[in-house]
mmCIF file of C-alpha atoms in Angstrom:
data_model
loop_
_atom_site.group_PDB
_atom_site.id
_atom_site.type_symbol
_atom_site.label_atom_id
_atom_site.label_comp_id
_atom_site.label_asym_id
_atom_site.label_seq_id
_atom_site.Cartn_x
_atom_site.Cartn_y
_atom_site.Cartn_z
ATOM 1 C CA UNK M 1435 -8.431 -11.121 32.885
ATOM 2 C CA UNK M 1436 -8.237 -8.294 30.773
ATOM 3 C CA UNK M 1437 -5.589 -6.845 28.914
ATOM 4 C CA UNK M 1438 -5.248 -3.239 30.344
ATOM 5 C CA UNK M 1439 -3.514 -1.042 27.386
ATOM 6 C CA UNK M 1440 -0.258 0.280 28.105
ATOM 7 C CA UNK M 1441 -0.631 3.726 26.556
ATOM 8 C CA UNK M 1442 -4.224 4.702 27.279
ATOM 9 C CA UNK M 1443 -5.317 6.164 31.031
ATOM 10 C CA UNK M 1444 -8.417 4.310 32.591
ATOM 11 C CA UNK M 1445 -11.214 6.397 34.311
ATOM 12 C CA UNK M 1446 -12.977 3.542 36.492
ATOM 13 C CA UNK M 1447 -16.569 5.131 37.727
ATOM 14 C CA UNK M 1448 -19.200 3.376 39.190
ATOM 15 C CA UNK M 1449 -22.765 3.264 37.492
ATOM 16 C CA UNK M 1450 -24.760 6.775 38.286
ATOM 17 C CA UNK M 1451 -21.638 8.345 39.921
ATOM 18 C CA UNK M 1452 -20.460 11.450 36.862
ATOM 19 C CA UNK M 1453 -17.894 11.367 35.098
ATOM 20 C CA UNK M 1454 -15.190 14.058 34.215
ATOM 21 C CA UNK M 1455 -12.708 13.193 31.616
ATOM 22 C CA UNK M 1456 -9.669 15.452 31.222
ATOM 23 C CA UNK M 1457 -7.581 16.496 28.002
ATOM 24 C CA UNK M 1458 -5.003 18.687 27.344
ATOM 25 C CA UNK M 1459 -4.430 20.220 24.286
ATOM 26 C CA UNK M 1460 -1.467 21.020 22.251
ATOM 27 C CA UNK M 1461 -1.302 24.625 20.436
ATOM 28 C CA UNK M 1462 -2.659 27.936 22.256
ATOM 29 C CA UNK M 1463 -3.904 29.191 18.679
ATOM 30 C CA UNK M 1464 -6.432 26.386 18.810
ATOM 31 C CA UNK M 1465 -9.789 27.807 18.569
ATOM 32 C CA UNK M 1466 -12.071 24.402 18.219
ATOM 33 C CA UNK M 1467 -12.024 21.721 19.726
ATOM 34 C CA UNK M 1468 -14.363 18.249 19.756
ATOM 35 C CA UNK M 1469 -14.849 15.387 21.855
ATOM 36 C CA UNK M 1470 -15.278 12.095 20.404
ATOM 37 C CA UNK M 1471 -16.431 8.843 22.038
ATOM 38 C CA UNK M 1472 -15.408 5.680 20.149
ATOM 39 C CA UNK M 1473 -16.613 2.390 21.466
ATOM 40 C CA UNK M 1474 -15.096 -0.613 20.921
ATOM 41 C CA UNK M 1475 -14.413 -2.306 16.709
ATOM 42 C CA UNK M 1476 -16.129 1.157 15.343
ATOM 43 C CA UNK M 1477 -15.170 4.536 14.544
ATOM 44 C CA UNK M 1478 -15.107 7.630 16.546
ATOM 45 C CA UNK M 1479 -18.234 9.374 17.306
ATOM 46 C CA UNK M 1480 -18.776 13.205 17.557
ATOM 47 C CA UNK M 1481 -20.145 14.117 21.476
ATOM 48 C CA UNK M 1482 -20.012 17.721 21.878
ATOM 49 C CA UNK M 1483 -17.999 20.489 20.397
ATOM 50 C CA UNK M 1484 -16.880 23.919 21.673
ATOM 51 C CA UNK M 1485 -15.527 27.275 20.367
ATOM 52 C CA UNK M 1486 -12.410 29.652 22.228
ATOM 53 C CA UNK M 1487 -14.802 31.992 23.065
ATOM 54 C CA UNK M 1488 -16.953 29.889 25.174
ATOM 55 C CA UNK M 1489 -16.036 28.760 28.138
ATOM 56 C CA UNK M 1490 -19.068 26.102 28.639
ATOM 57 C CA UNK M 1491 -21.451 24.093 26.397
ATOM 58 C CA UNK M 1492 -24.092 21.585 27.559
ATOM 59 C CA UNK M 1493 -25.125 18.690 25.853
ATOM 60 C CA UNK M 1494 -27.763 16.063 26.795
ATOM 61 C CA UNK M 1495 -26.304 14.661 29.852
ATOM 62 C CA UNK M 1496 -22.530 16.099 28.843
ATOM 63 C CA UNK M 1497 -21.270 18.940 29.413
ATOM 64 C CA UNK M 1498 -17.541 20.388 28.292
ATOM 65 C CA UNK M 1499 -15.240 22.955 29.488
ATOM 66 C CA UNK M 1500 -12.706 25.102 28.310
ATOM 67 C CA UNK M 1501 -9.776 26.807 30.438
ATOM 68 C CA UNK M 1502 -7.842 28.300 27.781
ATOM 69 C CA UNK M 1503 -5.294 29.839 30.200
ATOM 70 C CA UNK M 1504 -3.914 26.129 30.779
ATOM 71 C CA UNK M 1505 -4.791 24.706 27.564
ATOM 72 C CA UNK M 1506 -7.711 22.525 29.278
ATOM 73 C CA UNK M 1507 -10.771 20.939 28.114
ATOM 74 C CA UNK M 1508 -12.588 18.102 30.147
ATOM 75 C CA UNK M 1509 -15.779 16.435 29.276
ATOM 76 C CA UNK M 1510 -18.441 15.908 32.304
ATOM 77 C CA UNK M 1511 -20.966 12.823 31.750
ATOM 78 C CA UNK M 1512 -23.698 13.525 34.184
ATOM 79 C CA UNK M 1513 -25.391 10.048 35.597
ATOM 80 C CA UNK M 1514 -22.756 7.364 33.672
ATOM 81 C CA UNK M 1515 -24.496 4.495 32.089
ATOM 82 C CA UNK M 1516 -22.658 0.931 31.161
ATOM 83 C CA UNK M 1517 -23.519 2.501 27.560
ATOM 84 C CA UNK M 1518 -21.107 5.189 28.448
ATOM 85 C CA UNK M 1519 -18.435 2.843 28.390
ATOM 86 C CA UNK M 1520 -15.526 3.612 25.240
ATOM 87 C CA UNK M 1521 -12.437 5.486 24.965
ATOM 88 C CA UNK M 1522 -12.905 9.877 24.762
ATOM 89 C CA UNK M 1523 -10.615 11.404 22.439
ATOM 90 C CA UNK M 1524 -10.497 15.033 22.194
ATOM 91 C CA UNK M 1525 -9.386 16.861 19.382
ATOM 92 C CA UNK M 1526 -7.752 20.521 18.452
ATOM 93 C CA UNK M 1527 -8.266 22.555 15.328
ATOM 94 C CA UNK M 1528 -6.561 25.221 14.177
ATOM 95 C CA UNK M 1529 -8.417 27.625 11.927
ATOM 96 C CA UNK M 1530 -7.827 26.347 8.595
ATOM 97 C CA UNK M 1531 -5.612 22.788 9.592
ATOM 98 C CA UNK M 1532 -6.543 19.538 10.553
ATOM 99 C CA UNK M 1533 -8.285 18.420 13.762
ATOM 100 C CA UNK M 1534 -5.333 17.191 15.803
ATOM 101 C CA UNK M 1535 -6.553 14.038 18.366
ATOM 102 C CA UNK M 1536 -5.332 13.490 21.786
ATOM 103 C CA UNK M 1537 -3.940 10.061 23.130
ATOM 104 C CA UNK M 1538 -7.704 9.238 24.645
ATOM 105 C CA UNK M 1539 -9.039 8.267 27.692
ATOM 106 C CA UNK M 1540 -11.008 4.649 28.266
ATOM 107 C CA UNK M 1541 -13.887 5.344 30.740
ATOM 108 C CA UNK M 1542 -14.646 1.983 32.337
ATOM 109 C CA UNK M 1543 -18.159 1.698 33.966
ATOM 110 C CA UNK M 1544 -18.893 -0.461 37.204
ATOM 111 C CA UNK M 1545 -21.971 -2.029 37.684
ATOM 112 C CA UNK A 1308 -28.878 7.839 4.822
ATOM 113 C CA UNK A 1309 -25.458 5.814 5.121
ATOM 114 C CA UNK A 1310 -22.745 7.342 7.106
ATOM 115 C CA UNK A 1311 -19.502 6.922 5.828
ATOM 116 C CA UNK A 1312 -18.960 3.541 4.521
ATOM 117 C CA UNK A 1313 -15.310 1.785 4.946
ATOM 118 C CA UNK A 1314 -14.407 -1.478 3.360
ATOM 119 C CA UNK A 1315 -13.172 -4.139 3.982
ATOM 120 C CA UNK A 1316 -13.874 -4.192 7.283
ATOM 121 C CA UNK A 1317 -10.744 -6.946 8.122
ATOM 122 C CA UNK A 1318 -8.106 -7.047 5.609
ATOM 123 C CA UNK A 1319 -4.777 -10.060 6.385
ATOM 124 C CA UNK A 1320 -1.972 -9.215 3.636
ATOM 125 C CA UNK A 1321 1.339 -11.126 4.249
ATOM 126 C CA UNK A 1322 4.436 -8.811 3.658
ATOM 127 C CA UNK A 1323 5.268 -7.365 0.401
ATOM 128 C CA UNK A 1324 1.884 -7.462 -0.452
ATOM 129 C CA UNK A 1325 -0.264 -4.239 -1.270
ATOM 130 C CA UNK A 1326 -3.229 -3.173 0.642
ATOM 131 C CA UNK A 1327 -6.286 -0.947 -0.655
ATOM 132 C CA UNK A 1328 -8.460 0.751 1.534
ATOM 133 C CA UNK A 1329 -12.126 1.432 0.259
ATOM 134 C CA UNK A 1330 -14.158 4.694 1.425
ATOM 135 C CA UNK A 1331 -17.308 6.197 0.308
ATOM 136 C CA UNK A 1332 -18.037 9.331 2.164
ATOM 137 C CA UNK A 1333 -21.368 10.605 3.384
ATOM 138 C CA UNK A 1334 -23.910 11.659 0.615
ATOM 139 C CA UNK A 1335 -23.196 15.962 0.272
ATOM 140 C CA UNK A 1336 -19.908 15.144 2.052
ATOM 141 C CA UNK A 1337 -17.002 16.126 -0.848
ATOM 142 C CA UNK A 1338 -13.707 16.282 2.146
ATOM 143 C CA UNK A 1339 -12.290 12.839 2.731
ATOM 144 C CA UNK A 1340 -10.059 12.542 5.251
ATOM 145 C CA UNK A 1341 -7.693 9.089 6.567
ATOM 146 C CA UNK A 1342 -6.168 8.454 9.806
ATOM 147 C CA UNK A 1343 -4.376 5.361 11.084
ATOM 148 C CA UNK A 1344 -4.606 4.265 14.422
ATOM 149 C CA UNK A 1345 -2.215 1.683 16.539
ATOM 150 C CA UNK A 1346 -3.846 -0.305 18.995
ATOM 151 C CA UNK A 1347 -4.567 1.406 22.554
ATOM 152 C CA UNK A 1348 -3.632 5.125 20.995
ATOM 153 C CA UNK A 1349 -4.955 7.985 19.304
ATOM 154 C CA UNK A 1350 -5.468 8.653 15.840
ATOM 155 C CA UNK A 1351 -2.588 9.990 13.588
ATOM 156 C CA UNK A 1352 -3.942 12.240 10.382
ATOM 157 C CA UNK A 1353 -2.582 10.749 7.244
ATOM 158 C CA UNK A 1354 -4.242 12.274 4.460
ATOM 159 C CA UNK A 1355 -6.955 15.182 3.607
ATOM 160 C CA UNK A 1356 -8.546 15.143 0.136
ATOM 161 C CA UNK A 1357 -11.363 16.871 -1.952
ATOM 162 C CA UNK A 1358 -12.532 15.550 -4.993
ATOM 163 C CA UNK A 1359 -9.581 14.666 -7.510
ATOM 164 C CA UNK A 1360 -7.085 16.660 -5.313
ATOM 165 C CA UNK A 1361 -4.930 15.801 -2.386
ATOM 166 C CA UNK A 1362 -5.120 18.935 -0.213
ATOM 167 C CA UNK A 1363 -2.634 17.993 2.645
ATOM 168 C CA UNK A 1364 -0.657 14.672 2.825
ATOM 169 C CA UNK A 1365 1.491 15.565 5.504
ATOM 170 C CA UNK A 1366 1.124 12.850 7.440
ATOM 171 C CA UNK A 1367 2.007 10.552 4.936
ATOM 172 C CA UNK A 1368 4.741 8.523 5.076
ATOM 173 C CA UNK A 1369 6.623 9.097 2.080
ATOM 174 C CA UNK A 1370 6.947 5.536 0.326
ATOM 175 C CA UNK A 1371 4.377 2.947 -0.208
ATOM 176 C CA UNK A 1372 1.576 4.906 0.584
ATOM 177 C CA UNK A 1373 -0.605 6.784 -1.627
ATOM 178 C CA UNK A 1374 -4.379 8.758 -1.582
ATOM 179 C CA UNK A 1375 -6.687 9.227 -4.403
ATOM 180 C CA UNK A 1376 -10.400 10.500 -4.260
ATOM 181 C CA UNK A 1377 -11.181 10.203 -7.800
ATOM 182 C CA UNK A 1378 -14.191 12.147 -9.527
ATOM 183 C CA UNK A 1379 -16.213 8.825 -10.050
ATOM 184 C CA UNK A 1380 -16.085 6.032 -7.207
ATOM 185 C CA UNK A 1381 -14.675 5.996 -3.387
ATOM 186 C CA UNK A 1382 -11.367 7.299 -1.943
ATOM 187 C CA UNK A 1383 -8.685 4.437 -1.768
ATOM 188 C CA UNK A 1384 -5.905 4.526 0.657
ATOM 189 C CA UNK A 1385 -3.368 2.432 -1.184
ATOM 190 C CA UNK A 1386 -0.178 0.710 0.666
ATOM 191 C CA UNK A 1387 2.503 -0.942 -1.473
ATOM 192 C CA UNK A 1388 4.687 -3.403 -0.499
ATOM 193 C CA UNK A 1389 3.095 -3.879 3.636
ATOM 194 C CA UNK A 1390 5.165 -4.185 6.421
ATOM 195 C CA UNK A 1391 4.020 -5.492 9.772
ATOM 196 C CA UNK A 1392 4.585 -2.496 11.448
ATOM 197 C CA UNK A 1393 1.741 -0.915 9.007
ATOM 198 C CA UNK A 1394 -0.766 -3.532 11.022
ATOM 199 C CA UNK A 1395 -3.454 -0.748 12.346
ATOM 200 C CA UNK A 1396 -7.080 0.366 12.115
ATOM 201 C CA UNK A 1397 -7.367 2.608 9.518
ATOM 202 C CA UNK A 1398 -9.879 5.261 9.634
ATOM 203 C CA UNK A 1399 -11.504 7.687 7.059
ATOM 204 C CA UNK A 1400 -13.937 10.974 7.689
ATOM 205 C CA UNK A 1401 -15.787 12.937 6.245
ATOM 206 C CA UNK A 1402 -16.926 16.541 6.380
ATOM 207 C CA UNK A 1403 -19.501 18.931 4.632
ATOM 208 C CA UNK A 1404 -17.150 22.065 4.836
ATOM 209 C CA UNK A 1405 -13.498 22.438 4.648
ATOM 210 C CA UNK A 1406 -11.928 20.437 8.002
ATOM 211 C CA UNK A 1407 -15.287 20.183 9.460
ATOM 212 C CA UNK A 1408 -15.113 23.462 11.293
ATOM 213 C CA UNK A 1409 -18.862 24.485 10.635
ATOM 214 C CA UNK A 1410 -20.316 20.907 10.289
ATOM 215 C CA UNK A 1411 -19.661 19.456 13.461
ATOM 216 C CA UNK A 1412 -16.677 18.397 12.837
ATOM 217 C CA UNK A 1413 -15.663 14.821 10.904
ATOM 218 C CA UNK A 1414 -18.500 11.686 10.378
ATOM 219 C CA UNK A 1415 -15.753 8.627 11.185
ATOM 220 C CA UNK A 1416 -16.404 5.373 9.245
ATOM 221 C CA UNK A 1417 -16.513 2.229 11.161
ATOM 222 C CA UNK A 1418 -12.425 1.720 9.877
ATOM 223 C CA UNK A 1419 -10.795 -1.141 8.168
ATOM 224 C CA UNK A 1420 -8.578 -3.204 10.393
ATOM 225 C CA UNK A 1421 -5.209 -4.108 8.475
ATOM 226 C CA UNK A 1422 -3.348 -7.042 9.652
ATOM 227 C CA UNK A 1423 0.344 -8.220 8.178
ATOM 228 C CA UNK A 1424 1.372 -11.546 8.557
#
């Protein structure tokens, strides 16, 4: 069987179904904010970013929000593929600091 | 065009030993940036440098670890004396512009893997 990690949440989602991966973020004076996808033995990958004025952005086949009244972004995978399969880490920025990363989220595709 | 290139990929020190961490940034890229990550969490920032200057080490621990981007040649994370509990993937990025706010953000190397024994 597979060793489930303790710290990171599991989105299970069956092949075709979307997905919607949530995140919330740390500091209300955040005013960018990225989601990565990092697959498994390499480095994260940049998905789709977003600025505090928007309150939308579509990618191919991704989409992310922004409710900066709760400090929430989530990340909406239209049509999951097995390829879709990795762990989503969003991250914070802070005009002029460093990109701060959230705990992650593995997204777990079913055939 | 490479993306940012990490080495060694896998790197097995026994305690006491010292570990160096190779990165070469992306070609035009001149902000080098480390973060370690424990297995099953997030990534921690470590270090942010520019070209012969360390801009923010805060997340440094404050012994046995040490950043230099030098003018000539790849960043090196250095760790003196490992411990096992400094057993992680470690990651560096780069970015075009200051903290990647106008470049989409950090280009992540494929990260070295540090194991103590």
């Amino acid at each position: 069987g597979e060793s489930v990690g303790l710290h990171l949440p599991t989105l299970s989602v069956q092949e075709g179904d979307n997905s919607i991966i949530n995140c919330a973020y740390s500091n209300s004076a955040s005013d960018y904010f990225i989601w990565y996808k990092q697959e498994s033995g390499k480095g994260p990958q940049f998905i789709i970013d977003i600025r505090s004025n928007m309150d939308k952005r579509q990618g191919q086949r991704v989409t992310v929000l922004l409710n900066k009244t709760v400090k929430h972004l989530s990340l909406q995978i239209a049509a999951t593929q097995p390829g879709d399969s990795a762990v989503y880490f969003c991250a914070e920025n802070i005009n002029g600091q460093n990109f701060v990363f959230g705990p992650g989220t593995r997204l777990s595709v079913l055939p | 065009n490479a993306g940012v290139m990490q080495n060694p990929r896998h790197l097995v020190r026994r305690r006491g030993q010292e570990a160096r961490l190779r990165c070469s940034p992306m070609k035009g890229h001149s902000h080098v940036y480390w973060y370690r990550q424990l297995p099953e969490e997030g990534l921690k920032f470590m270090v942010y440098l520019q070209k012969e200057n360390i801009i923010d080490e805060s997340g440094m621990p404050k012994e046995r670890f040490s950043a230099e981007f030098p003018k000539e040649g790849p960043s090196i994370l250095r760790i003196q004396q490992v411990v096992r509990g400094d057993s992680a993937a470690y990651f560096c990025a780069s970015s075009q512009t200051d903290r990647g706010r106008t470049s989409y953000g950090y280009t992540f190397g494929s990260g070295t893997r540090l194991t103590v024994v």
